[in-house]
Amino acid sequence: MELTTAEENYLKAIYHLSDGGKKSVSTNDIAAEIKTKPASVSDMLRKLGDKEVIEYRKYYGVNITEEGKKRALGTIRKHRLWEVFLVEKLQFAWDEVHEVAEELEHIQSPLLIQRLDAYLNYPKFDPHGDPIPDEFGDVKARPRVALNEMELEQTGQIVAVKDSSAAFLRYLDKVGAYIGARIKVLDKVEFDGSLEILVDQKKTLFMSKDVAANILVQQS
Amino acid sequence: MELTTAEENYLKAIYHLSDGGKKSVSTNDIAAEIKTKPASVSDMLRKLGDKEVIEYRKYYGVNITEEGKKRALGTIRKHRLWEVFLVEKLQFAWDEVHEVAEELEHIQSPLLIQRLDAYLNYPKFDPHGDPIPDEFGDVKARPRVALNEMELEQTGQIVAVKDSSAAFLRYLDKVGAYIGARIKVLDKVEFDGSLEILVDQKKTLFMSKDVAANILVQQS
DNA sequence: ATATATTTTTAGCCTATCCTAAAATCGAAA
DNA sequence: TTTCGATTTTAGGATAGGCTAAAAATATAT
Ligand SMILES: [Mn+2]
Ligand SMILES: [Mn+2]
Ligand SMILES: [Mn+2]
Ligand SMILES: [Mn+2]
């Protein structure tokens, strides 16, 4: 059964909020994520339940079904492939791609996505470091940890960001914290959790705990 | 004022049916073009009239306004640029691009189109030979004539097709009548208007008047 | 174990877009 | 100039998606 654009957006939100189908998700959380009202969410949940992409028990939140997970991963795959296209081919900055990809992900054409994937040389990660599901919905997970949870002296490489907002990404650009950068934790302030890190063995950088919590590192 | 996807599709249809704003267009013709019912068209015309992209006088058809023409050309520009992208970069056949471009043309991002245009090296024509309006809505018109209206012995080059349906384009592929082909009219049958043409100085080809009427030639 | 607070759903309404059937209008022919 | 057939509009209804306000259910705190 075909999903509408709105249904795809809801399903994707549910997938993300449920941490890939592991947790159940509340009406209010979905409303916050989609920026809509809980009443509208209740309506939509009934519809998604009827289409059997979620399991919906009134008042007790929703769980995504296997079918739903497959659909959500299909949309996520398209979103991330388009983001790669925009950055690699059209010279978009990584903070400019999200809104456009949010529209492009709903274009219906399996051939288009297959060809786009090939054209981009089968990328495994999007510009924010998030993994691109393959055509079967399989995701290559990279073990990664939030920067604020690393210990003193530990080293690693920035592999992704949790927050893809333009404001956050532009801040990272400004301070030179890009994906692929090698980092080392030089200092952690007990009081507020802020930290000092060494970037690429040459530049030191201070950041708040909030910022660090949105930077994901592969340890080494 | 923003136009919805449906409104953009109607406006584009009106632009095409009006021959670029020259003629006024009837409700029934729009319904046929959009594959919808005349009643739905009447509804939409009222709305497009309110938004002043058309001039609508009940029972007397519509004329597109200057503003409407500008909007329609913007959508046409996007449609044709995407078609070029699909053929040039993603190896789509020219009969596979129309449906996808019909969706892609509604993506809202001036930056995207500007970058796409540059990436494609500012193409002037789409895969069907139709001119791509520039960012100001200016169209480079090529003088062209339908093949069925050419006289015996006249020569020229195929520059466009009138019908972009997959069936027609695949037929042209099969017989080797592609855009850019040099042709000469070898014979015209009085009885049914069918003709025999020479393609690229080496292959002769018979075609019905209906086929020839959908092939556009730049004479030389 | 209640009472209160929070969450979620329902009811009722709105806009956009489509449909069918009926009414209105137009224009061509008699 | 009247009439008739084609065209177009209107009326009424459907579905999708959103909203507010009120009701209902659940969760939490005395
Ligand atoms: Mn989206
Ligand atoms: Mn991303
Ligand atoms: Mn379209
Ligand atoms: Mn075209």
Coordinates of C-alpha atoms (C1' of nucleotides) and ligand atoms in Angstrom, one line a residue:
Chain A
M1 CA 0.0 0.0 0.0
E2 CA 1.2 3.5 -0.9
L3 CA 2.1 6.0 1.8
T4 CA 1.4 9.7 1.5
T5 CA 4.1 12.3 2.1
A6 CA 2.7 13.0 5.5
E7 CA 2.5 9.3 6.4
E8 CA 6.2 8.9 5.4
N9 CA 7.2 11.8 7.6
Y10 CA 5.3 10.4 10.6
L11 CA 6.7 7.0 10.1
K12 CA 10.3 8.3 9.8
A13 CA 9.8 10.3 13.0
I14 CA 8.4 7.3 14.8
Y15 CA 11.4 5.2 13.6
H16 CA 13.9 7.7 14.9
L17 CA 12.1 8.3 18.2
S18 CA 11.9 4.6 18.8
D19 CA 15.6 4.3 18.3
G20 CA 15.1 2.0 15.3
G21 CA 12.1 0.2 16.6
K22 CA 13.5 -0.7 20.0
K23 CA 11.3 1.5 22.1
S24 CA 7.7 2.5 22.0
V25 CA 6.9 6.1 21.3
S26 CA 4.4 8.6 22.8
T27 CA 1.9 10.8 21.0
N28 CA 3.4 13.9 22.6
D29 CA 6.9 13.1 21.5
I30 CA 5.8 12.5 17.9
A31 CA 3.9 15.8 18.0
A32 CA 7.0 17.6 19.1
E33 CA 9.2 16.0 16.5
I34 CA 6.8 16.7 13.6
K35 CA 5.9 20.1 15.0
T36 CA 2.2 19.4 15.0
K37 CA -0.5 19.0 17.7
P38 CA -1.1 15.8 19.6
A39 CA -4.7 15.7 18.3
S40 CA -3.4 15.5 14.8
V41 CA -1.0 12.8 15.8
S42 CA -3.8 10.7 17.3
D43 CA -5.6 10.9 13.9
M44 CA -2.6 9.9 12.0
L45 CA -1.7 7.0 14.3
R46 CA -5.1 5.5 13.7
K47 CA -4.4 5.6 10.0
L48 CA -0.9 4.2 10.2
G49 CA -2.3 1.5 12.5
D50 CA -4.8 0.6 9.8
K51 CA -2.1 0.3 7.3
E52 CA -0.2 -2.0 9.7
V53 CA 3.1 0.0 9.6
I54 CA 2.7 0.6 13.4
E55 CA 1.1 -1.2 16.2
Y56 CA -1.2 1.2 18.0
R57 CA -2.8 0.7 21.4
K58 CA -4.8 3.8 22.4
Y59 CA -3.2 5.7 25.4
Y60 CA -0.1 3.4 25.4
G61 CA 2.0 4.7 22.6
V62 CA 3.0 3.0 19.4
N63 CA 5.5 0.4 18.2
I64 CA 6.7 0.3 14.6
T65 CA 6.2 -3.0 12.8
E66 CA 8.7 -4.8 10.6
E67 CA 6.9 -3.5 7.6
G68 CA 6.9 0.0 9.0
K69 CA 10.6 -0.2 9.7
K70 CA 11.3 -1.3 6.1
R71 CA 9.3 1.7 4.9
A72 CA 11.0 4.2 7.2
L73 CA 14.4 2.9 6.2
G74 CA 13.5 3.4 2.6
T75 CA 12.7 7.0 3.2
I76 CA 15.8 7.5 5.3
R77 CA 17.9 6.0 2.5
K78 CA 16.4 8.4 0.0
H79 CA 16.9 11.4 2.4
R80 CA 20.6 10.6 3.0
L81 CA 21.4 9.8 -0.6
W82 CA 20.0 13.1 -1.7
E83 CA 22.0 14.9 1.0
V84 CA 25.1 13.3 -0.4
F85 CA 24.2 14.4 -3.9
L86 CA 23.6 18.0 -2.8
V87 CA 26.9 18.2 -1.0
E88 CA 29.1 16.2 -3.3
K89 CA 27.7 17.3 -6.7
L90 CA 25.9 20.6 -6.1
Q91 CA 28.3 22.1 -3.6
F92 CA 25.7 22.6 -0.8
A93 CA 27.1 23.1 2.6
W94 CA 26.2 20.4 5.1
D95 CA 23.9 22.8 7.0
E96 CA 21.9 23.6 3.8
V97 CA 20.8 20.2 2.8
H98 CA 18.3 19.0 5.3
E99 CA 15.2 21.0 4.3
V100 CA 15.6 20.2 0.6
A101 CA 16.2 16.5 1.3
E102 CA 13.1 16.5 3.4
E103 CA 11.2 17.2 0.2
L104 CA 13.3 15.1 -2.2
E105 CA 12.9 12.0 0.0
H106 CA 9.3 11.7 -1.1
I107 CA 9.9 11.4 -4.8
Q108 CA 8.5 8.0 -5.9
S109 CA 10.9 6.3 -8.3
P110 CA 12.9 3.2 -7.4
L111 CA 14.9 3.6 -10.6
L112 CA 15.8 7.1 -9.7
I113 CA 17.2 6.0 -6.3
Q114 CA 19.0 3.1 -7.8
R115 CA 20.7 5.3 -10.4
L116 CA 21.4 8.0 -7.9
D117 CA 23.1 5.5 -5.6
A118 CA 25.3 4.3 -8.4
Y119 CA 26.1 7.8 -9.6
L120 CA 27.3 8.7 -6.1
N121 CA 29.3 5.5 -6.0
Y122 CA 27.3 3.8 -3.3
P123 CA 28.1 6.0 -0.4
K124 CA 27.8 4.5 3.1
F125 CA 27.4 7.7 5.1
D126 CA 25.6 11.0 4.6
P127 CA 27.2 14.4 5.1
H128 CA 26.4 14.3 8.8
G129 CA 28.0 10.9 9.3
D130 CA 24.7 9.0 9.4
P131 CA 24.7 5.6 7.8
I132 CA 22.8 5.1 4.5
P133 CA 20.6 2.0 4.6
D134 CA 21.2 -0.3 1.6
E135 CA 18.3 -1.2 -0.7
F136 CA 17.3 -4.0 1.6
G137 CA 17.2 -1.7 4.6
D138 CA 20.4 -3.0 6.1
V139 CA 22.4 -0.4 8.0
K140 CA 26.1 -0.5 8.7
A141 CA 26.3 0.6 12.3
R142 CA 29.5 2.2 13.5
P143 CA 30.3 2.0 17.2
R144 CA 30.3 5.5 18.4
V145 CA 30.1 7.5 21.5
A146 CA 29.0 11.0 22.4
L147 CA 32.1 13.3 22.9
N148 CA 30.9 14.4 26.3
E149 CA 31.1 10.8 27.5
M150 CA 34.7 10.3 26.6
E151 CA 37.4 10.2 29.3
L152 CA 40.4 12.4 29.7
E153 CA 43.3 11.5 27.3
Q154 CA 41.1 9.3 25.1
T155 CA 41.3 9.8 21.3
G156 CA 39.1 9.2 18.4
Q157 CA 37.7 10.6 15.2
I158 CA 34.5 12.6 14.7
V159 CA 32.2 10.4 12.6
A160 CA 28.8 12.1 13.0
V161 CA 26.6 14.8 14.6
K162 CA 23.4 14.2 16.5
D163 CA 21.9 17.6 15.7
S164 CA 21.8 18.6 12.0
S165 CA 20.4 22.0 12.5
A166 CA 22.0 24.8 10.5
A167 CA 22.9 26.7 13.6
F168 CA 24.8 23.8 15.1
L169 CA 26.6 22.8 11.9
R170 CA 27.7 26.4 11.2
Y171 CA 29.1 26.6 14.7
L172 CA 31.1 23.4 14.0
D173 CA 32.3 24.8 10.7
K174 CA 33.4 28.0 12.5
V175 CA 35.5 26.1 15.1
G176 CA 36.8 23.6 12.7
A177 CA 35.2 20.5 14.0
Y178 CA 34.4 18.6 10.9
I179 CA 33.6 14.9 10.2
G180 CA 36.8 13.0 10.0
A181 CA 38.7 15.2 12.4
R182 CA 41.0 13.4 14.8
I183 CA 40.4 14.5 18.4
K184 CA 41.8 14.0 21.9
V185 CA 40.2 15.0 25.2
L186 CA 42.7 17.3 27.0
D187 CA 40.5 18.4 29.9
K188 CA 37.1 17.9 31.4
V189 CA 35.6 20.5 33.8
E190 CA 33.8 18.7 36.6
F191 CA 31.6 21.6 37.4
D192 CA 29.7 22.0 34.1
G193 CA 30.9 19.1 32.0
S194 CA 32.6 21.4 29.4
L195 CA 35.7 20.1 27.8
E196 CA 38.9 21.0 26.0
I197 CA 39.9 18.9 23.0
L198 CA 42.8 18.8 20.7
V199 CA 41.7 18.8 17.0
D200 CA 44.0 17.2 14.4
Q201 CA 47.0 17.4 16.8
K202 CA 47.3 21.1 16.4
K203 CA 44.3 23.1 17.5
T204 CA 42.7 23.2 21.0
L205 CA 39.1 23.8 21.3
F206 CA 36.8 24.5 24.3
M207 CA 33.2 23.4 24.2
S208 CA 30.2 23.1 26.4
K209 CA 28.8 19.7 27.4
D210 CA 25.7 20.4 25.3
V211 CA 27.8 20.9 22.2
A212 CA 29.9 17.8 23.0
A213 CA 26.8 15.7 23.5
N214 CA 25.9 16.3 19.8
I215 CA 29.2 15.2 18.5
L216 CA 29.7 11.5 17.9
V217 CA 33.2 9.9 18.0
Q218 CA 34.6 6.6 16.9
Q219 CA 37.2 5.9 19.5
S220 CA 40.7 4.7 18.7
Chain B
M1 CA 2.2 34.1 -2.8
E2 CA 3.1 30.4 -2.8
L3 CA 1.4 28.0 -5.2
T4 CA 0.6 24.4 -4.2
T5 CA 1.7 21.5 -6.3
A6 CA -1.8 21.2 -7.8
E7 CA -1.9 24.9 -8.6
E8 CA 1.5 24.7 -10.3
N9 CA 0.3 21.8 -12.4
Y10 CA -2.8 23.6 -13.5
L11 CA -0.9 26.8 -14.3
K12 CA 1.6 24.9 -16.4
A13 CA -1.2 23.2 -18.3
I14 CA -2.9 26.5 -18.9
Y15 CA 0.4 28.0 -20.1
H16 CA 0.9 25.2 -22.6
L17 CA -2.7 25.1 -23.8
S18 CA -2.6 28.9 -24.3
D19 CA 0.5 28.6 -26.5
G20 CA 2.5 30.6 -24.1
G21 CA -0.2 33.0 -23.1
K22 CA -1.3 33.9 -26.6
K23 CA -4.8 32.1 -26.6
S24 CA -7.5 31.8 -24.0
V25 CA -8.2 28.3 -22.7
S26 CA -11.4 26.4 -22.0
T27 CA -12.4 24.5 -18.9
N28 CA -12.9 21.3 -20.8
D29 CA -9.4 21.5 -22.4
I30 CA -7.8 22.0 -19.1
A31 CA -9.7 19.0 -17.7
A32 CA -8.5 16.8 -20.6
E33 CA -4.9 18.0 -20.2
I34 CA -4.8 17.4 -16.4
K35 CA -6.9 14.3 -16.6
T36 CA -9.5 15.6 -14.2
K37 CA -13.2 16.6 -14.3
P38 CA -14.4 20.0 -15.6
A39 CA -16.1 20.6 -12.2
S40 CA -12.7 20.3 -10.5
V41 CA -11.2 22.7 -13.0
S42 CA -13.9 25.3 -12.3
D43 CA -13.0 25.1 -8.6
M44 CA -9.4 25.6 -9.3
L45 CA -9.9 28.4 -11.8
R46 CA -11.6 30.5 -9.1
K47 CA -8.6 30.0 -6.8
L48 CA -6.0 30.8 -9.5
G49 CA -8.1 33.8 -10.4
D50 CA -8.0 35.0 -6.8
K51 CA -4.3 34.6 -6.7
E52 CA -4.2 36.7 -9.9
V53 CA -2.1 34.3 -11.9
I54 CA -4.9 33.9 -14.4
E55 CA -7.8 36.2 -15.5
Y56 CA -11.0 34.2 -15.1
R57 CA -14.3 35.2 -16.5
K58 CA -17.0 32.6 -15.8
Y59 CA -18.1 30.7 -18.9
Y60 CA -15.6 32.5 -21.1
G61 CA -12.3 30.6 -20.5
V62 CA -9.1 31.9 -18.9
N63 CA -6.1 33.9 -19.9
I64 CA -2.8 33.6 -18.1
T65 CA -1.5 36.9 -16.5
E66 CA 2.1 38.1 -16.7
E67 CA 2.6 36.9 -13.2
G68 CA 1.1 33.5 -14.1
K69 CA 3.3 33.2 -17.1
K70 CA 6.4 33.9 -14.9
R71 CA 5.3 31.2 -12.5
A72 CA 4.6 28.7 -15.2
L73 CA 7.9 29.3 -16.8
G74 CA 9.6 28.8 -13.5
T75 CA 8.0 25.3 -13.2
I76 CA 8.8 24.5 -16.8
R77 CA 12.4 25.5 -16.3
K78 CA 12.6 23.1 -13.3
H79 CA 10.9 20.3 -15.1
R80 CA 13.3 20.5 -18.1
L81 CA 16.5 20.9 -16.0
W82 CA 15.6 17.8 -14.1
E83 CA 15.0 16.0 -17.3
V84 CA 18.4 16.9 -18.5
F85 CA 19.9 15.7 -15.2
L86 CA 18.1 12.4 -15.4
V87 CA 19.3 11.7 -19.0
E88 CA 22.8 13.2 -18.8
K89 CA 23.8 12.2 -15.3
L90 CA 21.6 9.2 -14.4
Q91 CA 21.4 7.5 -17.7
F92 CA 17.7 7.6 -18.0
A93 CA 16.2 7.0 -21.5
W94 CA 14.4 10.0 -22.9
D95 CA 11.1 8.2 -22.6
E96 CA 11.6 7.5 -18.8
V97 CA 12.0 11.0 -17.5
H98 CA 8.7 12.7 -17.8
E99 CA 6.8 11.2 -14.8
V100 CA 9.7 11.7 -12.4
A101 CA 10.3 15.3 -13.6
E102 CA 6.6 15.9 -13.0
E103 CA 7.3 15.3 -9.3
L104 CA 10.8 16.9 -9.1
E105 CA 9.6 20.2 -10.7
H106 CA 7.7 21.0 -7.5
I107 CA 10.7 20.9 -5.1
Q108 CA 11.0 24.4 -3.6
S109 CA 14.6 25.6 -3.5
P110 CA 15.9 28.4 -5.7
L111 CA 19.4 27.4 -4.7
L112 CA 18.9 23.9 -5.8
I113 CA 17.8 24.9 -9.3
Q114 CA 20.6 27.5 -9.6
R115 CA 23.2 24.9 -8.7
L116 CA 21.6 22.2 -10.8
D117 CA 21.7 24.6 -13.8
A118 CA 25.4 25.3 -13.3
Y119 CA 26.1 21.6 -12.7
L120 CA 24.5 20.7 -16.0
N121 CA 26.4 23.5 -17.7
Y122 CA 23.5 25.8 -18.4
P123 CA 21.7 23.6 -20.9
K124 CA 19.5 25.4 -23.4
F125 CA 17.3 22.4 -24.4
D126 CA 15.8 19.4 -22.7
P127 CA 16.1 15.8 -23.9
H128 CA 13.0 16.3 -26.1
G129 CA 14.4 19.4 -27.7
D130 CA 12.2 21.8 -25.8
P131 CA 13.9 25.1 -24.8
I132 CA 14.7 25.6 -21.1
P133 CA 13.7 29.1 -19.9
D134 CA 16.4 31.0 -18.1
E135 CA 16.1 32.2 -14.6
F136 CA 14.2 35.3 -15.8
G137 CA 11.7 33.3 -17.8
D138 CA 13.2 34.1 -21.1
V139 CA 13.0 31.3 -23.7
K140 CA 15.2 30.9 -26.7
A141 CA 12.8 30.0 -29.5
R142 CA 14.1 28.0 -32.4
P143 CA 12.2 28.3 -35.7
R144 CA 10.9 24.9 -36.3
V145 CA 8.3 23.2 -38.5
A146 CA 6.4 19.9 -38.1
L147 CA 7.9 17.3 -40.4
N148 CA 4.6 16.5 -42.1
E149 CA 4.5 20.1 -43.3
M150 CA 7.8 20.0 -45.1
E151 CA 7.9 19.8 -48.9
L152 CA 9.6 17.2 -51.1
E153 CA 13.4 17.4 -51.2
Q154 CA 13.6 19.8 -48.3
T155 CA 16.2 19.1 -45.7
G156 CA 16.7 19.8 -42.0
Q157 CA 17.6 18.5 -38.6
I158 CA 15.2 17.0 -36.0
V159 CA 15.3 19.4 -33.1
A160 CA 12.3 18.4 -30.9
V161 CA 9.3 16.2 -30.5
K162 CA 5.8 17.3 -29.8
D163 CA 4.6 14.2 -28.1
S164 CA 6.8 13.0 -25.2
S165 CA 4.9 9.8 -24.4
A166 CA 7.0 6.8 -23.8
A167 CA 5.3 4.9 -26.6
F168 CA 6.1 7.6 -29.2
L169 CA 9.7 8.1 -28.0
R170 CA 10.4 4.4 -28.0
Y171 CA 9.1 4.1 -31.5
L172 CA 11.5 6.9 -32.5
D173 CA 14.4 5.1 -30.8
K174 CA 13.5 1.9 -32.7
V175 CA 13.5 3.6 -36.1
G176 CA 16.5 5.7 -35.4
A177 CA 14.9 9.1 -35.5
Y178 CA 16.7 10.9 -32.7
I179 CA 17.2 14.6 -31.9
G180 CA 20.0 16.0 -34.0
A181 CA 19.4 13.6 -36.9
R182 CA 19.7 15.2 -40.4
I183 CA 16.8 14.4 -42.6
K184 CA 15.5 14.9 -46.1
V185 CA 12.0 14.4 -47.4
L186 CA 12.2 11.8 -50.2
D187 CA 8.6 11.3 -50.9
K188 CA 5.1 12.4 -49.7
V189 CA 2.1 10.2 -50.4
E190 CA -0.8 12.4 -51.4
F191 CA -3.4 9.9 -50.3
D192 CA -2.7 9.7 -46.6
G193 CA 0.1 12.2 -46.1
S194 CA 2.6 9.6 -45.1
L195 CA 6.2 10.2 -46.1
E196 CA 9.5 8.7 -46.8
I197 CA 12.6 10.4 -45.4
L198 CA 16.3 10.0 -45.5
V199 CA 18.0 9.9 -42.2
D200 CA 21.6 10.9 -41.8
Q201 CA 22.1 10.4 -45.5
K202 CA 22.0 6.7 -45.2
K203 CA 18.8 5.2 -43.9
T204 CA 15.4 5.6 -45.5
L205 CA 12.3 5.6 -43.2
F206 CA 8.6 5.5 -43.9
M207 CA 6.3 7.2 -41.4
S208 CA 2.6 8.1 -41.1
K209 CA 1.4 11.7 -41.2
D210 CA 0.5 11.4 -37.5
V211 CA 4.1 10.4 -36.6
A212 CA 5.6 13.2 -38.8
A213 CA 3.3 15.7 -37.2
N214 CA 4.9 15.1 -33.8
I215 CA 8.5 15.5 -35.1
L216 CA 9.8 19.1 -35.2
V217 CA 12.5 20.1 -37.7
Q218 CA 14.8 23.0 -38.1
Q219 CA 15.0 23.5 -41.8
S220 CA 18.3 24.1 -43.6
Chain C
dA1 C1' -6.9 5.4 48.1
dT2 C1' -8.0 9.7 46.5
dA3 C1' -7.1 13.8 44.3
dT4 C1' -4.6 16.2 41.1
dA5 C1' -1.8 16.6 37.0
dT6 C1' -0.5 15.1 32.6
dT7 C1' -1.3 12.8 28.5
dT8 C1' -4.2 11.3 25.0
dT9 C1' -8.3 11.0 22.5
dT10 C1' -12.6 12.7 20.6
dA11 C1' -15.7 16.1 18.7
dG12 C1' -16.3 19.6 15.7
dC13 C1' -14.5 22.7 12.3
dC14 C1' -11.4 24.3 8.5
dT15 C1' -8.9 24.1 3.9
dA16 C1' -7.4 21.7 -0.3
dT17 C1' -8.5 18.7 -3.9
dC18 C1' -11.2 15.6 -6.0
dC19 C1' -15.8 13.5 -7.5
dT20 C1' -21.0 13.0 -9.4
dA21 C1' -25.3 14.9 -10.4
dA22 C1' -28.0 18.9 -11.3
dA23 C1' -28.6 23.5 -12.7
dA24 C1' -27.2 27.4 -15.4
dT25 C1' -25.4 29.5 -19.4
dC26 C1' -23.9 29.9 -24.1
dG27 C1' -23.9 29.6 -28.9
dA28 C1' -25.4 27.4 -33.1
dA29 C1' -29.2 25.9 -35.8
dA30 C1' -33.8 26.0 -37.1
Chain D
dT1 C1' -35.9 34.3 -31.9
dT2 C1' -36.7 30.3 -30.0
dT3 C1' -34.8 25.9 -29.0
dC4 C1' -31.5 22.4 -28.2
dG5 C1' -27.0 20.5 -27.4
dA6 C1' -22.6 21.4 -25.5
dT7 C1' -20.1 23.6 -22.1
dT8 C1' -19.5 25.2 -17.6
dT9 C1' -20.7 26.1 -13.0
dT10 C1' -22.8 25.0 -8.6
dA11 C1' -24.4 21.9 -5.0
dG12 C1' -23.3 18.4 -2.2
dG13 C1' -20.2 14.9 -0.6
dA14 C1' -15.6 12.3 0.0
dT15 C1' -10.8 12.0 1.8
dA16 C1' -6.4 13.9 3.6
dG17 C1' -4.4 16.6 6.9
dG18 C1' -4.5 20.2 10.1
dC19 C1' -6.5 23.0 14.4
dT20 C1' -8.9 24.1 19.1
dA21 C1' -11.5 22.9 23.0
dA22 C1' -13.5 19.5 25.8
dA23 C1' -13.7 14.9 27.5
dA24 C1' -11.5 10.7 28.9
dA25 C1' -7.8 7.9 30.5
dT26 C1' -3.5 7.3 32.7
dA27 C1' 0.1 8.6 35.9
dT28 C1' 1.6 10.8 40.1
dA29 C1' 1.5 12.6 44.6
dT30 C1' -0.3 13.2 48.7
Ligands
MN1 MN 10.0 14.7 4.4
MN2 MN 21.7 13.8 7.3
MN3 MN 4.0 18.3 -11.8
MN4 MN 10.6 17.4 -21.9

